[in-house]
């Protein structure tokens, strides 16, 4: 009896410990960005709406709206594209469309892709760009981010779709649905899980520098077209943080804070949408 | 007796690691516009037989169906009838209700919509008629737009019956439809099934022998994948021929 009690206490301590560690590091991260970059946003809030001035990275004036826009232009289309492709993959992996063996092989492949460092995606797209004799552009950046996000969203969507009770699928088939109509029903059931996957893919995409630094570019200009280069926030942060000038390094923290806020806002917004749909799902809210 | 469904030499096996012959060389007729109960001990193949009647085994890998099933004069495994049209004609209601993740209205309207059988104002009529038929209308008429997931399980089961009725089936298959329900909801669903049996050919799998006795016109008794007895309910219950059936009926008498 005593030993079992002790076991439980130890396990509980481990759980609390893990929780505290995560929460503390999260607070530290936010705290440091706010402490070091917050005053920039307070004293010069216009940096989030001003384009960079000349010699921006050398301590010149201006702000970093180009990177905020650049990040959004890169990650929103990429996430949209990746979600569409990932949904196709997730549905194809179901037994309605393919055999268990093929599905297993594809899942392994997706897992391998998931674990591939993002710089590899960047290099891959860069190789294509070079062979086509093209420069870095918004379009190429979107392509790299889409590739990066596909395996993540596909695996989440796959898990969500697999979690739909087989009987629910069966009853829908029993109404005389075609496979495609049935898939639409399955997507409705799996929507909350799919949305989680989309969010995580988006988070990975918006925070990634390595895949876009060679493909989308790193110039200090405003986004001006699909075939022109853009800078993503993480790339800019990398540049600012490695600067000699303290005033530039401060802006790196301000930009980081903005990045966190963007992720948070997108998170909350999509949660609201998902919760709305989750109301309809049996066993949901 | 006019039969709607003729089953001939039907054998169904589950493949995979353990090869199981779930239905073994079954031949039996099911009468039109009456309620047929399939009874028998757990694992004897009732669900497997039922699912063969609207080709629901097709969606699973490794299930083999051999033999003939003729419904309304058509051999369903041979004919060119698209399988989704067959399933419209032969509806199935399961053990647990799974409403679609949508509103009450959309649940009932879903079938007619995909089969293009009704639209606009017509659709409203279909939804109301089916919900009334399923004895659910009064309980939900003022919240048709709210999620079906918010209904009680008994209401959800009746909603699933309404949804099945909305595609205007000719045959309705029910697999232990009251097993997830409390006694009061069970009774409501039983009354519902009773009211439907004149208009539809109904086939009901049930574990509750007293329920079969209350509802069934015709009874099929299965044992280890085979049909050991089939006939008018009064006969099967009153004067069972097979020894296994006799044991069952005794069970009913003792329980009643
Ligand atoms: N998917 C499956 N794969 C392999 N064997 C199966 C599968 N489904 C059912 N079986 C086997 O087929 C036989 C008949 O099963 P079935 O579900 O038809 O029985 P049942 O009469 O409906 O039982 P119950 O009254 O418990 O629902 C059983 O021996 C069962 O183990
Ligand atoms: Mg069963």
Coordinates of C-alpha atoms in Angstrom, one line a residue, chain B:
Chain B
X1 CA -46.2 -15.2 -48.0
X2 CA -44.8 -12.9 -50.6
X3 CA -41.1 -12.7 -50.2
X4 CA -39.1 -9.5 -50.8
X5 CA -35.6 -10.9 -50.2
X6 CA -34.4 -14.3 -51.3
X7 CA -31.0 -15.4 -49.9
X8 CA -29.5 -18.4 -51.7
X9 CA -26.3 -20.3 -50.7
X10 CA -24.8 -17.3 -49.0
X11 CA -21.4 -17.8 -47.4
X12 CA -19.5 -14.9 -45.9
X13 CA -15.9 -15.3 -44.7
X14 CA -13.6 -12.8 -42.9
X15 CA -10.1 -13.1 -44.3
X16 CA -7.0 -11.9 -42.6
X17 CA -5.0 -13.8 -40.0
X18 CA -7.9 -15.7 -38.6
X19 CA -10.1 -17.1 -41.4
X20 CA -13.6 -17.0 -40.0
X21 CA -16.7 -18.4 -41.8
X22 CA -19.3 -16.1 -40.2
X23 CA -22.2 -17.1 -42.4
X24 CA -22.3 -20.6 -43.8
X25 CA -24.3 -21.6 -46.8
X26 CA -27.5 -19.8 -45.8
X27 CA -30.7 -19.9 -47.8
X28 CA -33.7 -18.1 -46.5
X29 CA -36.6 -15.8 -47.6
X30 CA -37.6 -12.6 -46.0
X31 CA -41.3 -11.6 -46.4
X32 CA -42.4 -8.2 -47.9
X33 CA -43.8 -5.4 -45.7
X34 CA -43.5 -7.3 -42.5
X35 CA -41.0 -7.3 -39.6
X36 CA -38.5 -10.1 -39.6
X37 CA -36.4 -10.7 -36.5
X38 CA -33.1 -12.4 -36.7
X39 CA -32.2 -14.0 -33.4
X40 CA -29.4 -16.2 -32.1
X41 CA -26.5 -16.2 -29.7
X42 CA -23.7 -13.7 -29.8
X43 CA -21.3 -14.3 -32.6
X44 CA -23.6 -16.5 -34.7
X45 CA -23.4 -14.2 -37.7
X46 CA -26.5 -12.0 -37.4
X47 CA -24.7 -8.7 -38.1
X48 CA -22.7 -10.2 -40.8
X49 CA -25.8 -11.5 -42.6
X50 CA -27.6 -8.1 -42.2
X51 CA -24.7 -6.1 -43.6
X52 CA -24.6 -8.3 -46.7
X53 CA -28.1 -7.2 -47.5
X54 CA -26.9 -3.7 -48.5
X55 CA -23.4 -4.6 -49.5
X56 CA -21.8 -2.9 -46.5
X57 CA -19.1 -5.5 -46.5
X58 CA -17.8 -4.0 -49.8
X59 CA -16.2 -1.2 -47.9
X60 CA -13.9 -3.5 -45.8
X61 CA -10.9 -5.3 -47.0
X62 CA -10.8 -9.0 -46.9
X63 CA -14.5 -9.9 -46.5
X64 CA -15.7 -12.4 -49.0
X65 CA -19.3 -12.8 -49.9
X66 CA -20.4 -15.7 -52.1
X67 CA -23.9 -16.7 -53.1
X68 CA -27.0 -14.8 -54.2
X69 CA -29.1 -12.2 -52.6
X70 CA -32.2 -11.2 -54.6
X71 CA -34.0 -8.0 -53.4
X72 CA -37.1 -6.9 -55.3
X73 CA -36.3 -9.3 -58.1
X74 CA -32.7 -8.1 -58.6
X75 CA -29.5 -10.1 -57.6
X76 CA -27.7 -7.3 -55.8
X77 CA -24.3 -8.7 -56.1
X78 CA -24.7 -9.3 -59.9
X79 CA -26.8 -6.5 -61.2
X80 CA -25.5 -3.2 -62.6
X81 CA -27.5 -1.3 -59.9
X82 CA -24.9 1.2 -58.4
X83 CA -24.2 0.3 -54.9
X84 CA -25.2 3.7 -53.5
X85 CA -28.6 3.3 -55.1
X86 CA -28.9 -0.2 -53.6
X87 CA -28.1 1.4 -50.2
X88 CA -30.7 4.0 -50.7
X89 CA -33.3 1.3 -51.2
X90 CA -31.9 -0.8 -48.4
X91 CA -31.2 1.3 -45.3
X92 CA -29.4 0.3 -42.2
X93 CA -29.7 1.6 -38.7
X94 CA -27.0 0.6 -36.3
X95 CA -26.6 -0.2 -32.7
X96 CA -25.4 3.2 -31.6
X97 CA -26.6 6.4 -33.2
X98 CA -24.0 8.4 -35.2
X99 CA -25.7 11.6 -36.2
X100 CA -23.8 13.5 -38.8
X101 CA -21.8 16.5 -37.5
X102 CA -24.5 18.9 -38.5
X103 CA -27.8 20.4 -37.4
X104 CA -30.9 18.2 -36.8
X105 CA -32.4 19.5 -40.0
X106 CA -29.3 18.8 -42.1
X107 CA -29.1 15.3 -40.7
X108 CA -32.5 14.4 -42.1
X109 CA -32.0 16.5 -45.3
X110 CA -28.7 14.9 -46.0
X111 CA -29.9 11.8 -47.8
X112 CA -32.5 13.5 -50.0
X113 CA -29.9 16.1 -50.9
X114 CA -27.2 13.7 -52.0
X115 CA -29.7 11.5 -53.9
X116 CA -31.2 14.6 -55.4
X117 CA -34.7 13.6 -54.4
X118 CA -36.0 16.8 -53.0
X119 CA -35.0 20.4 -52.7
X120 CA -36.2 23.8 -51.4
X121 CA -39.6 23.8 -49.8
X122 CA -40.1 20.1 -50.7
X123 CA -37.1 19.3 -48.5
X124 CA -38.8 21.1 -45.6
X125 CA -41.8 18.8 -46.0
X126 CA -39.6 15.7 -46.2
X127 CA -37.8 16.6 -43.1
X128 CA -41.0 17.3 -41.2
X129 CA -42.7 14.1 -42.4
X130 CA -39.7 11.9 -41.5
X131 CA -39.3 13.5 -38.1
X132 CA -43.0 12.9 -37.5
X133 CA -42.7 9.3 -38.7
X134 CA -39.9 8.8 -36.3
X135 CA -42.0 10.3 -33.4
X136 CA -39.4 13.0 -32.9
X137 CA -41.0 16.1 -34.4
X138 CA -42.6 17.5 -31.3
X139 CA -39.4 17.3 -29.4
X140 CA -37.2 19.1 -31.9
X141 CA -39.5 21.3 -34.1
X142 CA -38.3 24.5 -32.4
X143 CA -34.6 23.7 -32.6
X144 CA -34.1 22.2 -36.0
X145 CA -31.0 24.3 -36.5
X146 CA -29.2 23.2 -33.4
X147 CA -26.5 20.5 -33.5
X148 CA -27.8 16.9 -33.6
X149 CA -25.0 16.1 -31.1
X150 CA -26.9 17.9 -28.5
X151 CA -29.8 15.5 -28.5
X152 CA -30.1 12.6 -26.0
X153 CA -29.0 9.2 -27.2
X154 CA -32.6 8.0 -27.5
X155 CA -33.5 11.1 -29.6
X156 CA -30.4 10.6 -31.7
X157 CA -31.4 7.1 -32.5
X158 CA -34.8 8.2 -33.6
X159 CA -33.1 11.0 -35.6
X160 CA -31.0 8.3 -37.3
X161 CA -34.2 6.4 -38.1
X162 CA -35.7 9.6 -39.5
X163 CA -32.6 10.1 -41.6
X164 CA -32.8 6.6 -42.9
X165 CA -36.5 7.1 -43.8
X166 CA -35.8 10.4 -45.7
X167 CA -34.2 8.6 -48.6
X168 CA -37.4 6.6 -49.1
X169 CA -36.0 3.1 -48.6
X170 CA -37.9 -0.1 -49.4
X171 CA -36.1 -2.2 -46.9
X172 CA -34.9 -1.1 -43.4
X173 CA -32.3 -3.1 -41.6
X174 CA -32.0 -2.6 -37.9
X175 CA -29.1 -4.0 -35.8
X176 CA -29.9 -4.0 -32.1
X177 CA -31.2 -0.5 -32.4
X178 CA -32.4 -0.4 -28.8
X179 CA -29.3 -1.8 -27.1
X180 CA -27.8 1.6 -26.3
X181 CA -31.1 3.0 -25.0
X182 CA -32.8 3.3 -21.6
X183 CA -36.1 1.4 -21.2
X184 CA -38.3 4.4 -22.0
X185 CA -36.4 5.4 -25.2
X186 CA -36.3 1.7 -26.1
X187 CA -40.1 1.6 -25.9
X188 CA -40.4 4.7 -28.0
X189 CA -38.2 3.1 -30.7
X190 CA -40.1 -0.1 -30.5
X191 CA -43.4 1.6 -31.0
X192 CA -41.7 3.4 -33.9
X193 CA -40.6 0.1 -35.5
X194 CA -44.0 -1.3 -35.0
X195 CA -45.6 1.6 -36.8
X196 CA -43.2 1.2 -39.7
X197 CA -43.7 -2.4 -40.4
X198 CA -46.7 -2.1 -42.7
X199 CA -45.0 0.2 -45.1
X200 CA -41.5 -1.3 -45.2
X201 CA -39.8 -4.6 -45.3
X202 CA -38.0 -4.6 -42.0
X203 CA -35.3 -6.9 -40.8
X204 CA -34.3 -6.5 -37.2
X205 CA -31.4 -8.2 -35.3
X206 CA -32.1 -8.3 -31.6
X207 CA -30.7 -9.9 -28.5
X208 CA -33.8 -9.2 -26.6
X209 CA -36.0 -12.2 -27.2
X210 CA -39.0 -10.6 -25.7
X211 CA -38.6 -7.8 -28.1
X212 CA -38.6 -10.2 -31.0
X213 CA -41.7 -11.8 -29.6
X214 CA -43.4 -8.4 -29.2
X215 CA -42.6 -7.1 -32.6
X216 CA -41.8 -9.8 -35.1
X217 CA -44.1 -11.3 -37.7
X218 CA -41.5 -13.6 -38.9
X219 CA -38.4 -15.0 -37.2
X220 CA -35.1 -16.4 -38.4
X221 CA -33.0 -18.2 -35.9
X222 CA -29.3 -18.5 -36.4
X223 CA -26.8 -20.7 -34.8
X224 CA -23.0 -20.8 -35.5
X225 CA -23.3 -19.1 -38.9
X226 CA -26.3 -21.2 -40.1
X227 CA -30.0 -20.6 -40.2
X228 CA -31.5 -23.4 -38.1
X229 CA -35.1 -22.3 -38.2
X230 CA -37.2 -19.7 -40.0
X231 CA -41.0 -19.2 -40.0
X232 CA -44.0 -17.3 -38.7
X233 CA -43.3 -15.8 -35.3
X234 CA -46.1 -17.7 -33.6
X235 CA -44.9 -21.0 -35.0
X236 CA -41.3 -20.5 -34.1
X237 CA -42.1 -19.3 -30.6
X238 CA -45.1 -21.5 -30.0
X239 CA -43.9 -24.7 -31.6
X240 CA -40.2 -24.6 -32.2
X241 CA -38.8 -27.4 -34.3
X242 CA -35.1 -27.2 -33.6
X243 CA -33.9 -28.1 -30.2
X244 CA -31.7 -25.0 -29.9
X245 CA -34.7 -22.8 -30.7
X246 CA -36.7 -24.6 -28.0
X247 CA -34.0 -23.7 -25.5
X248 CA -34.4 -20.1 -26.4
X249 CA -38.1 -20.0 -26.2
X250 CA -37.9 -21.6 -22.8
X251 CA -35.7 -18.7 -21.9
X252 CA -38.4 -16.3 -22.9
X253 CA -41.0 -18.1 -21.0
X254 CA -38.9 -18.2 -17.9
X255 CA -38.1 -14.5 -18.3
X256 CA -41.6 -13.4 -19.0

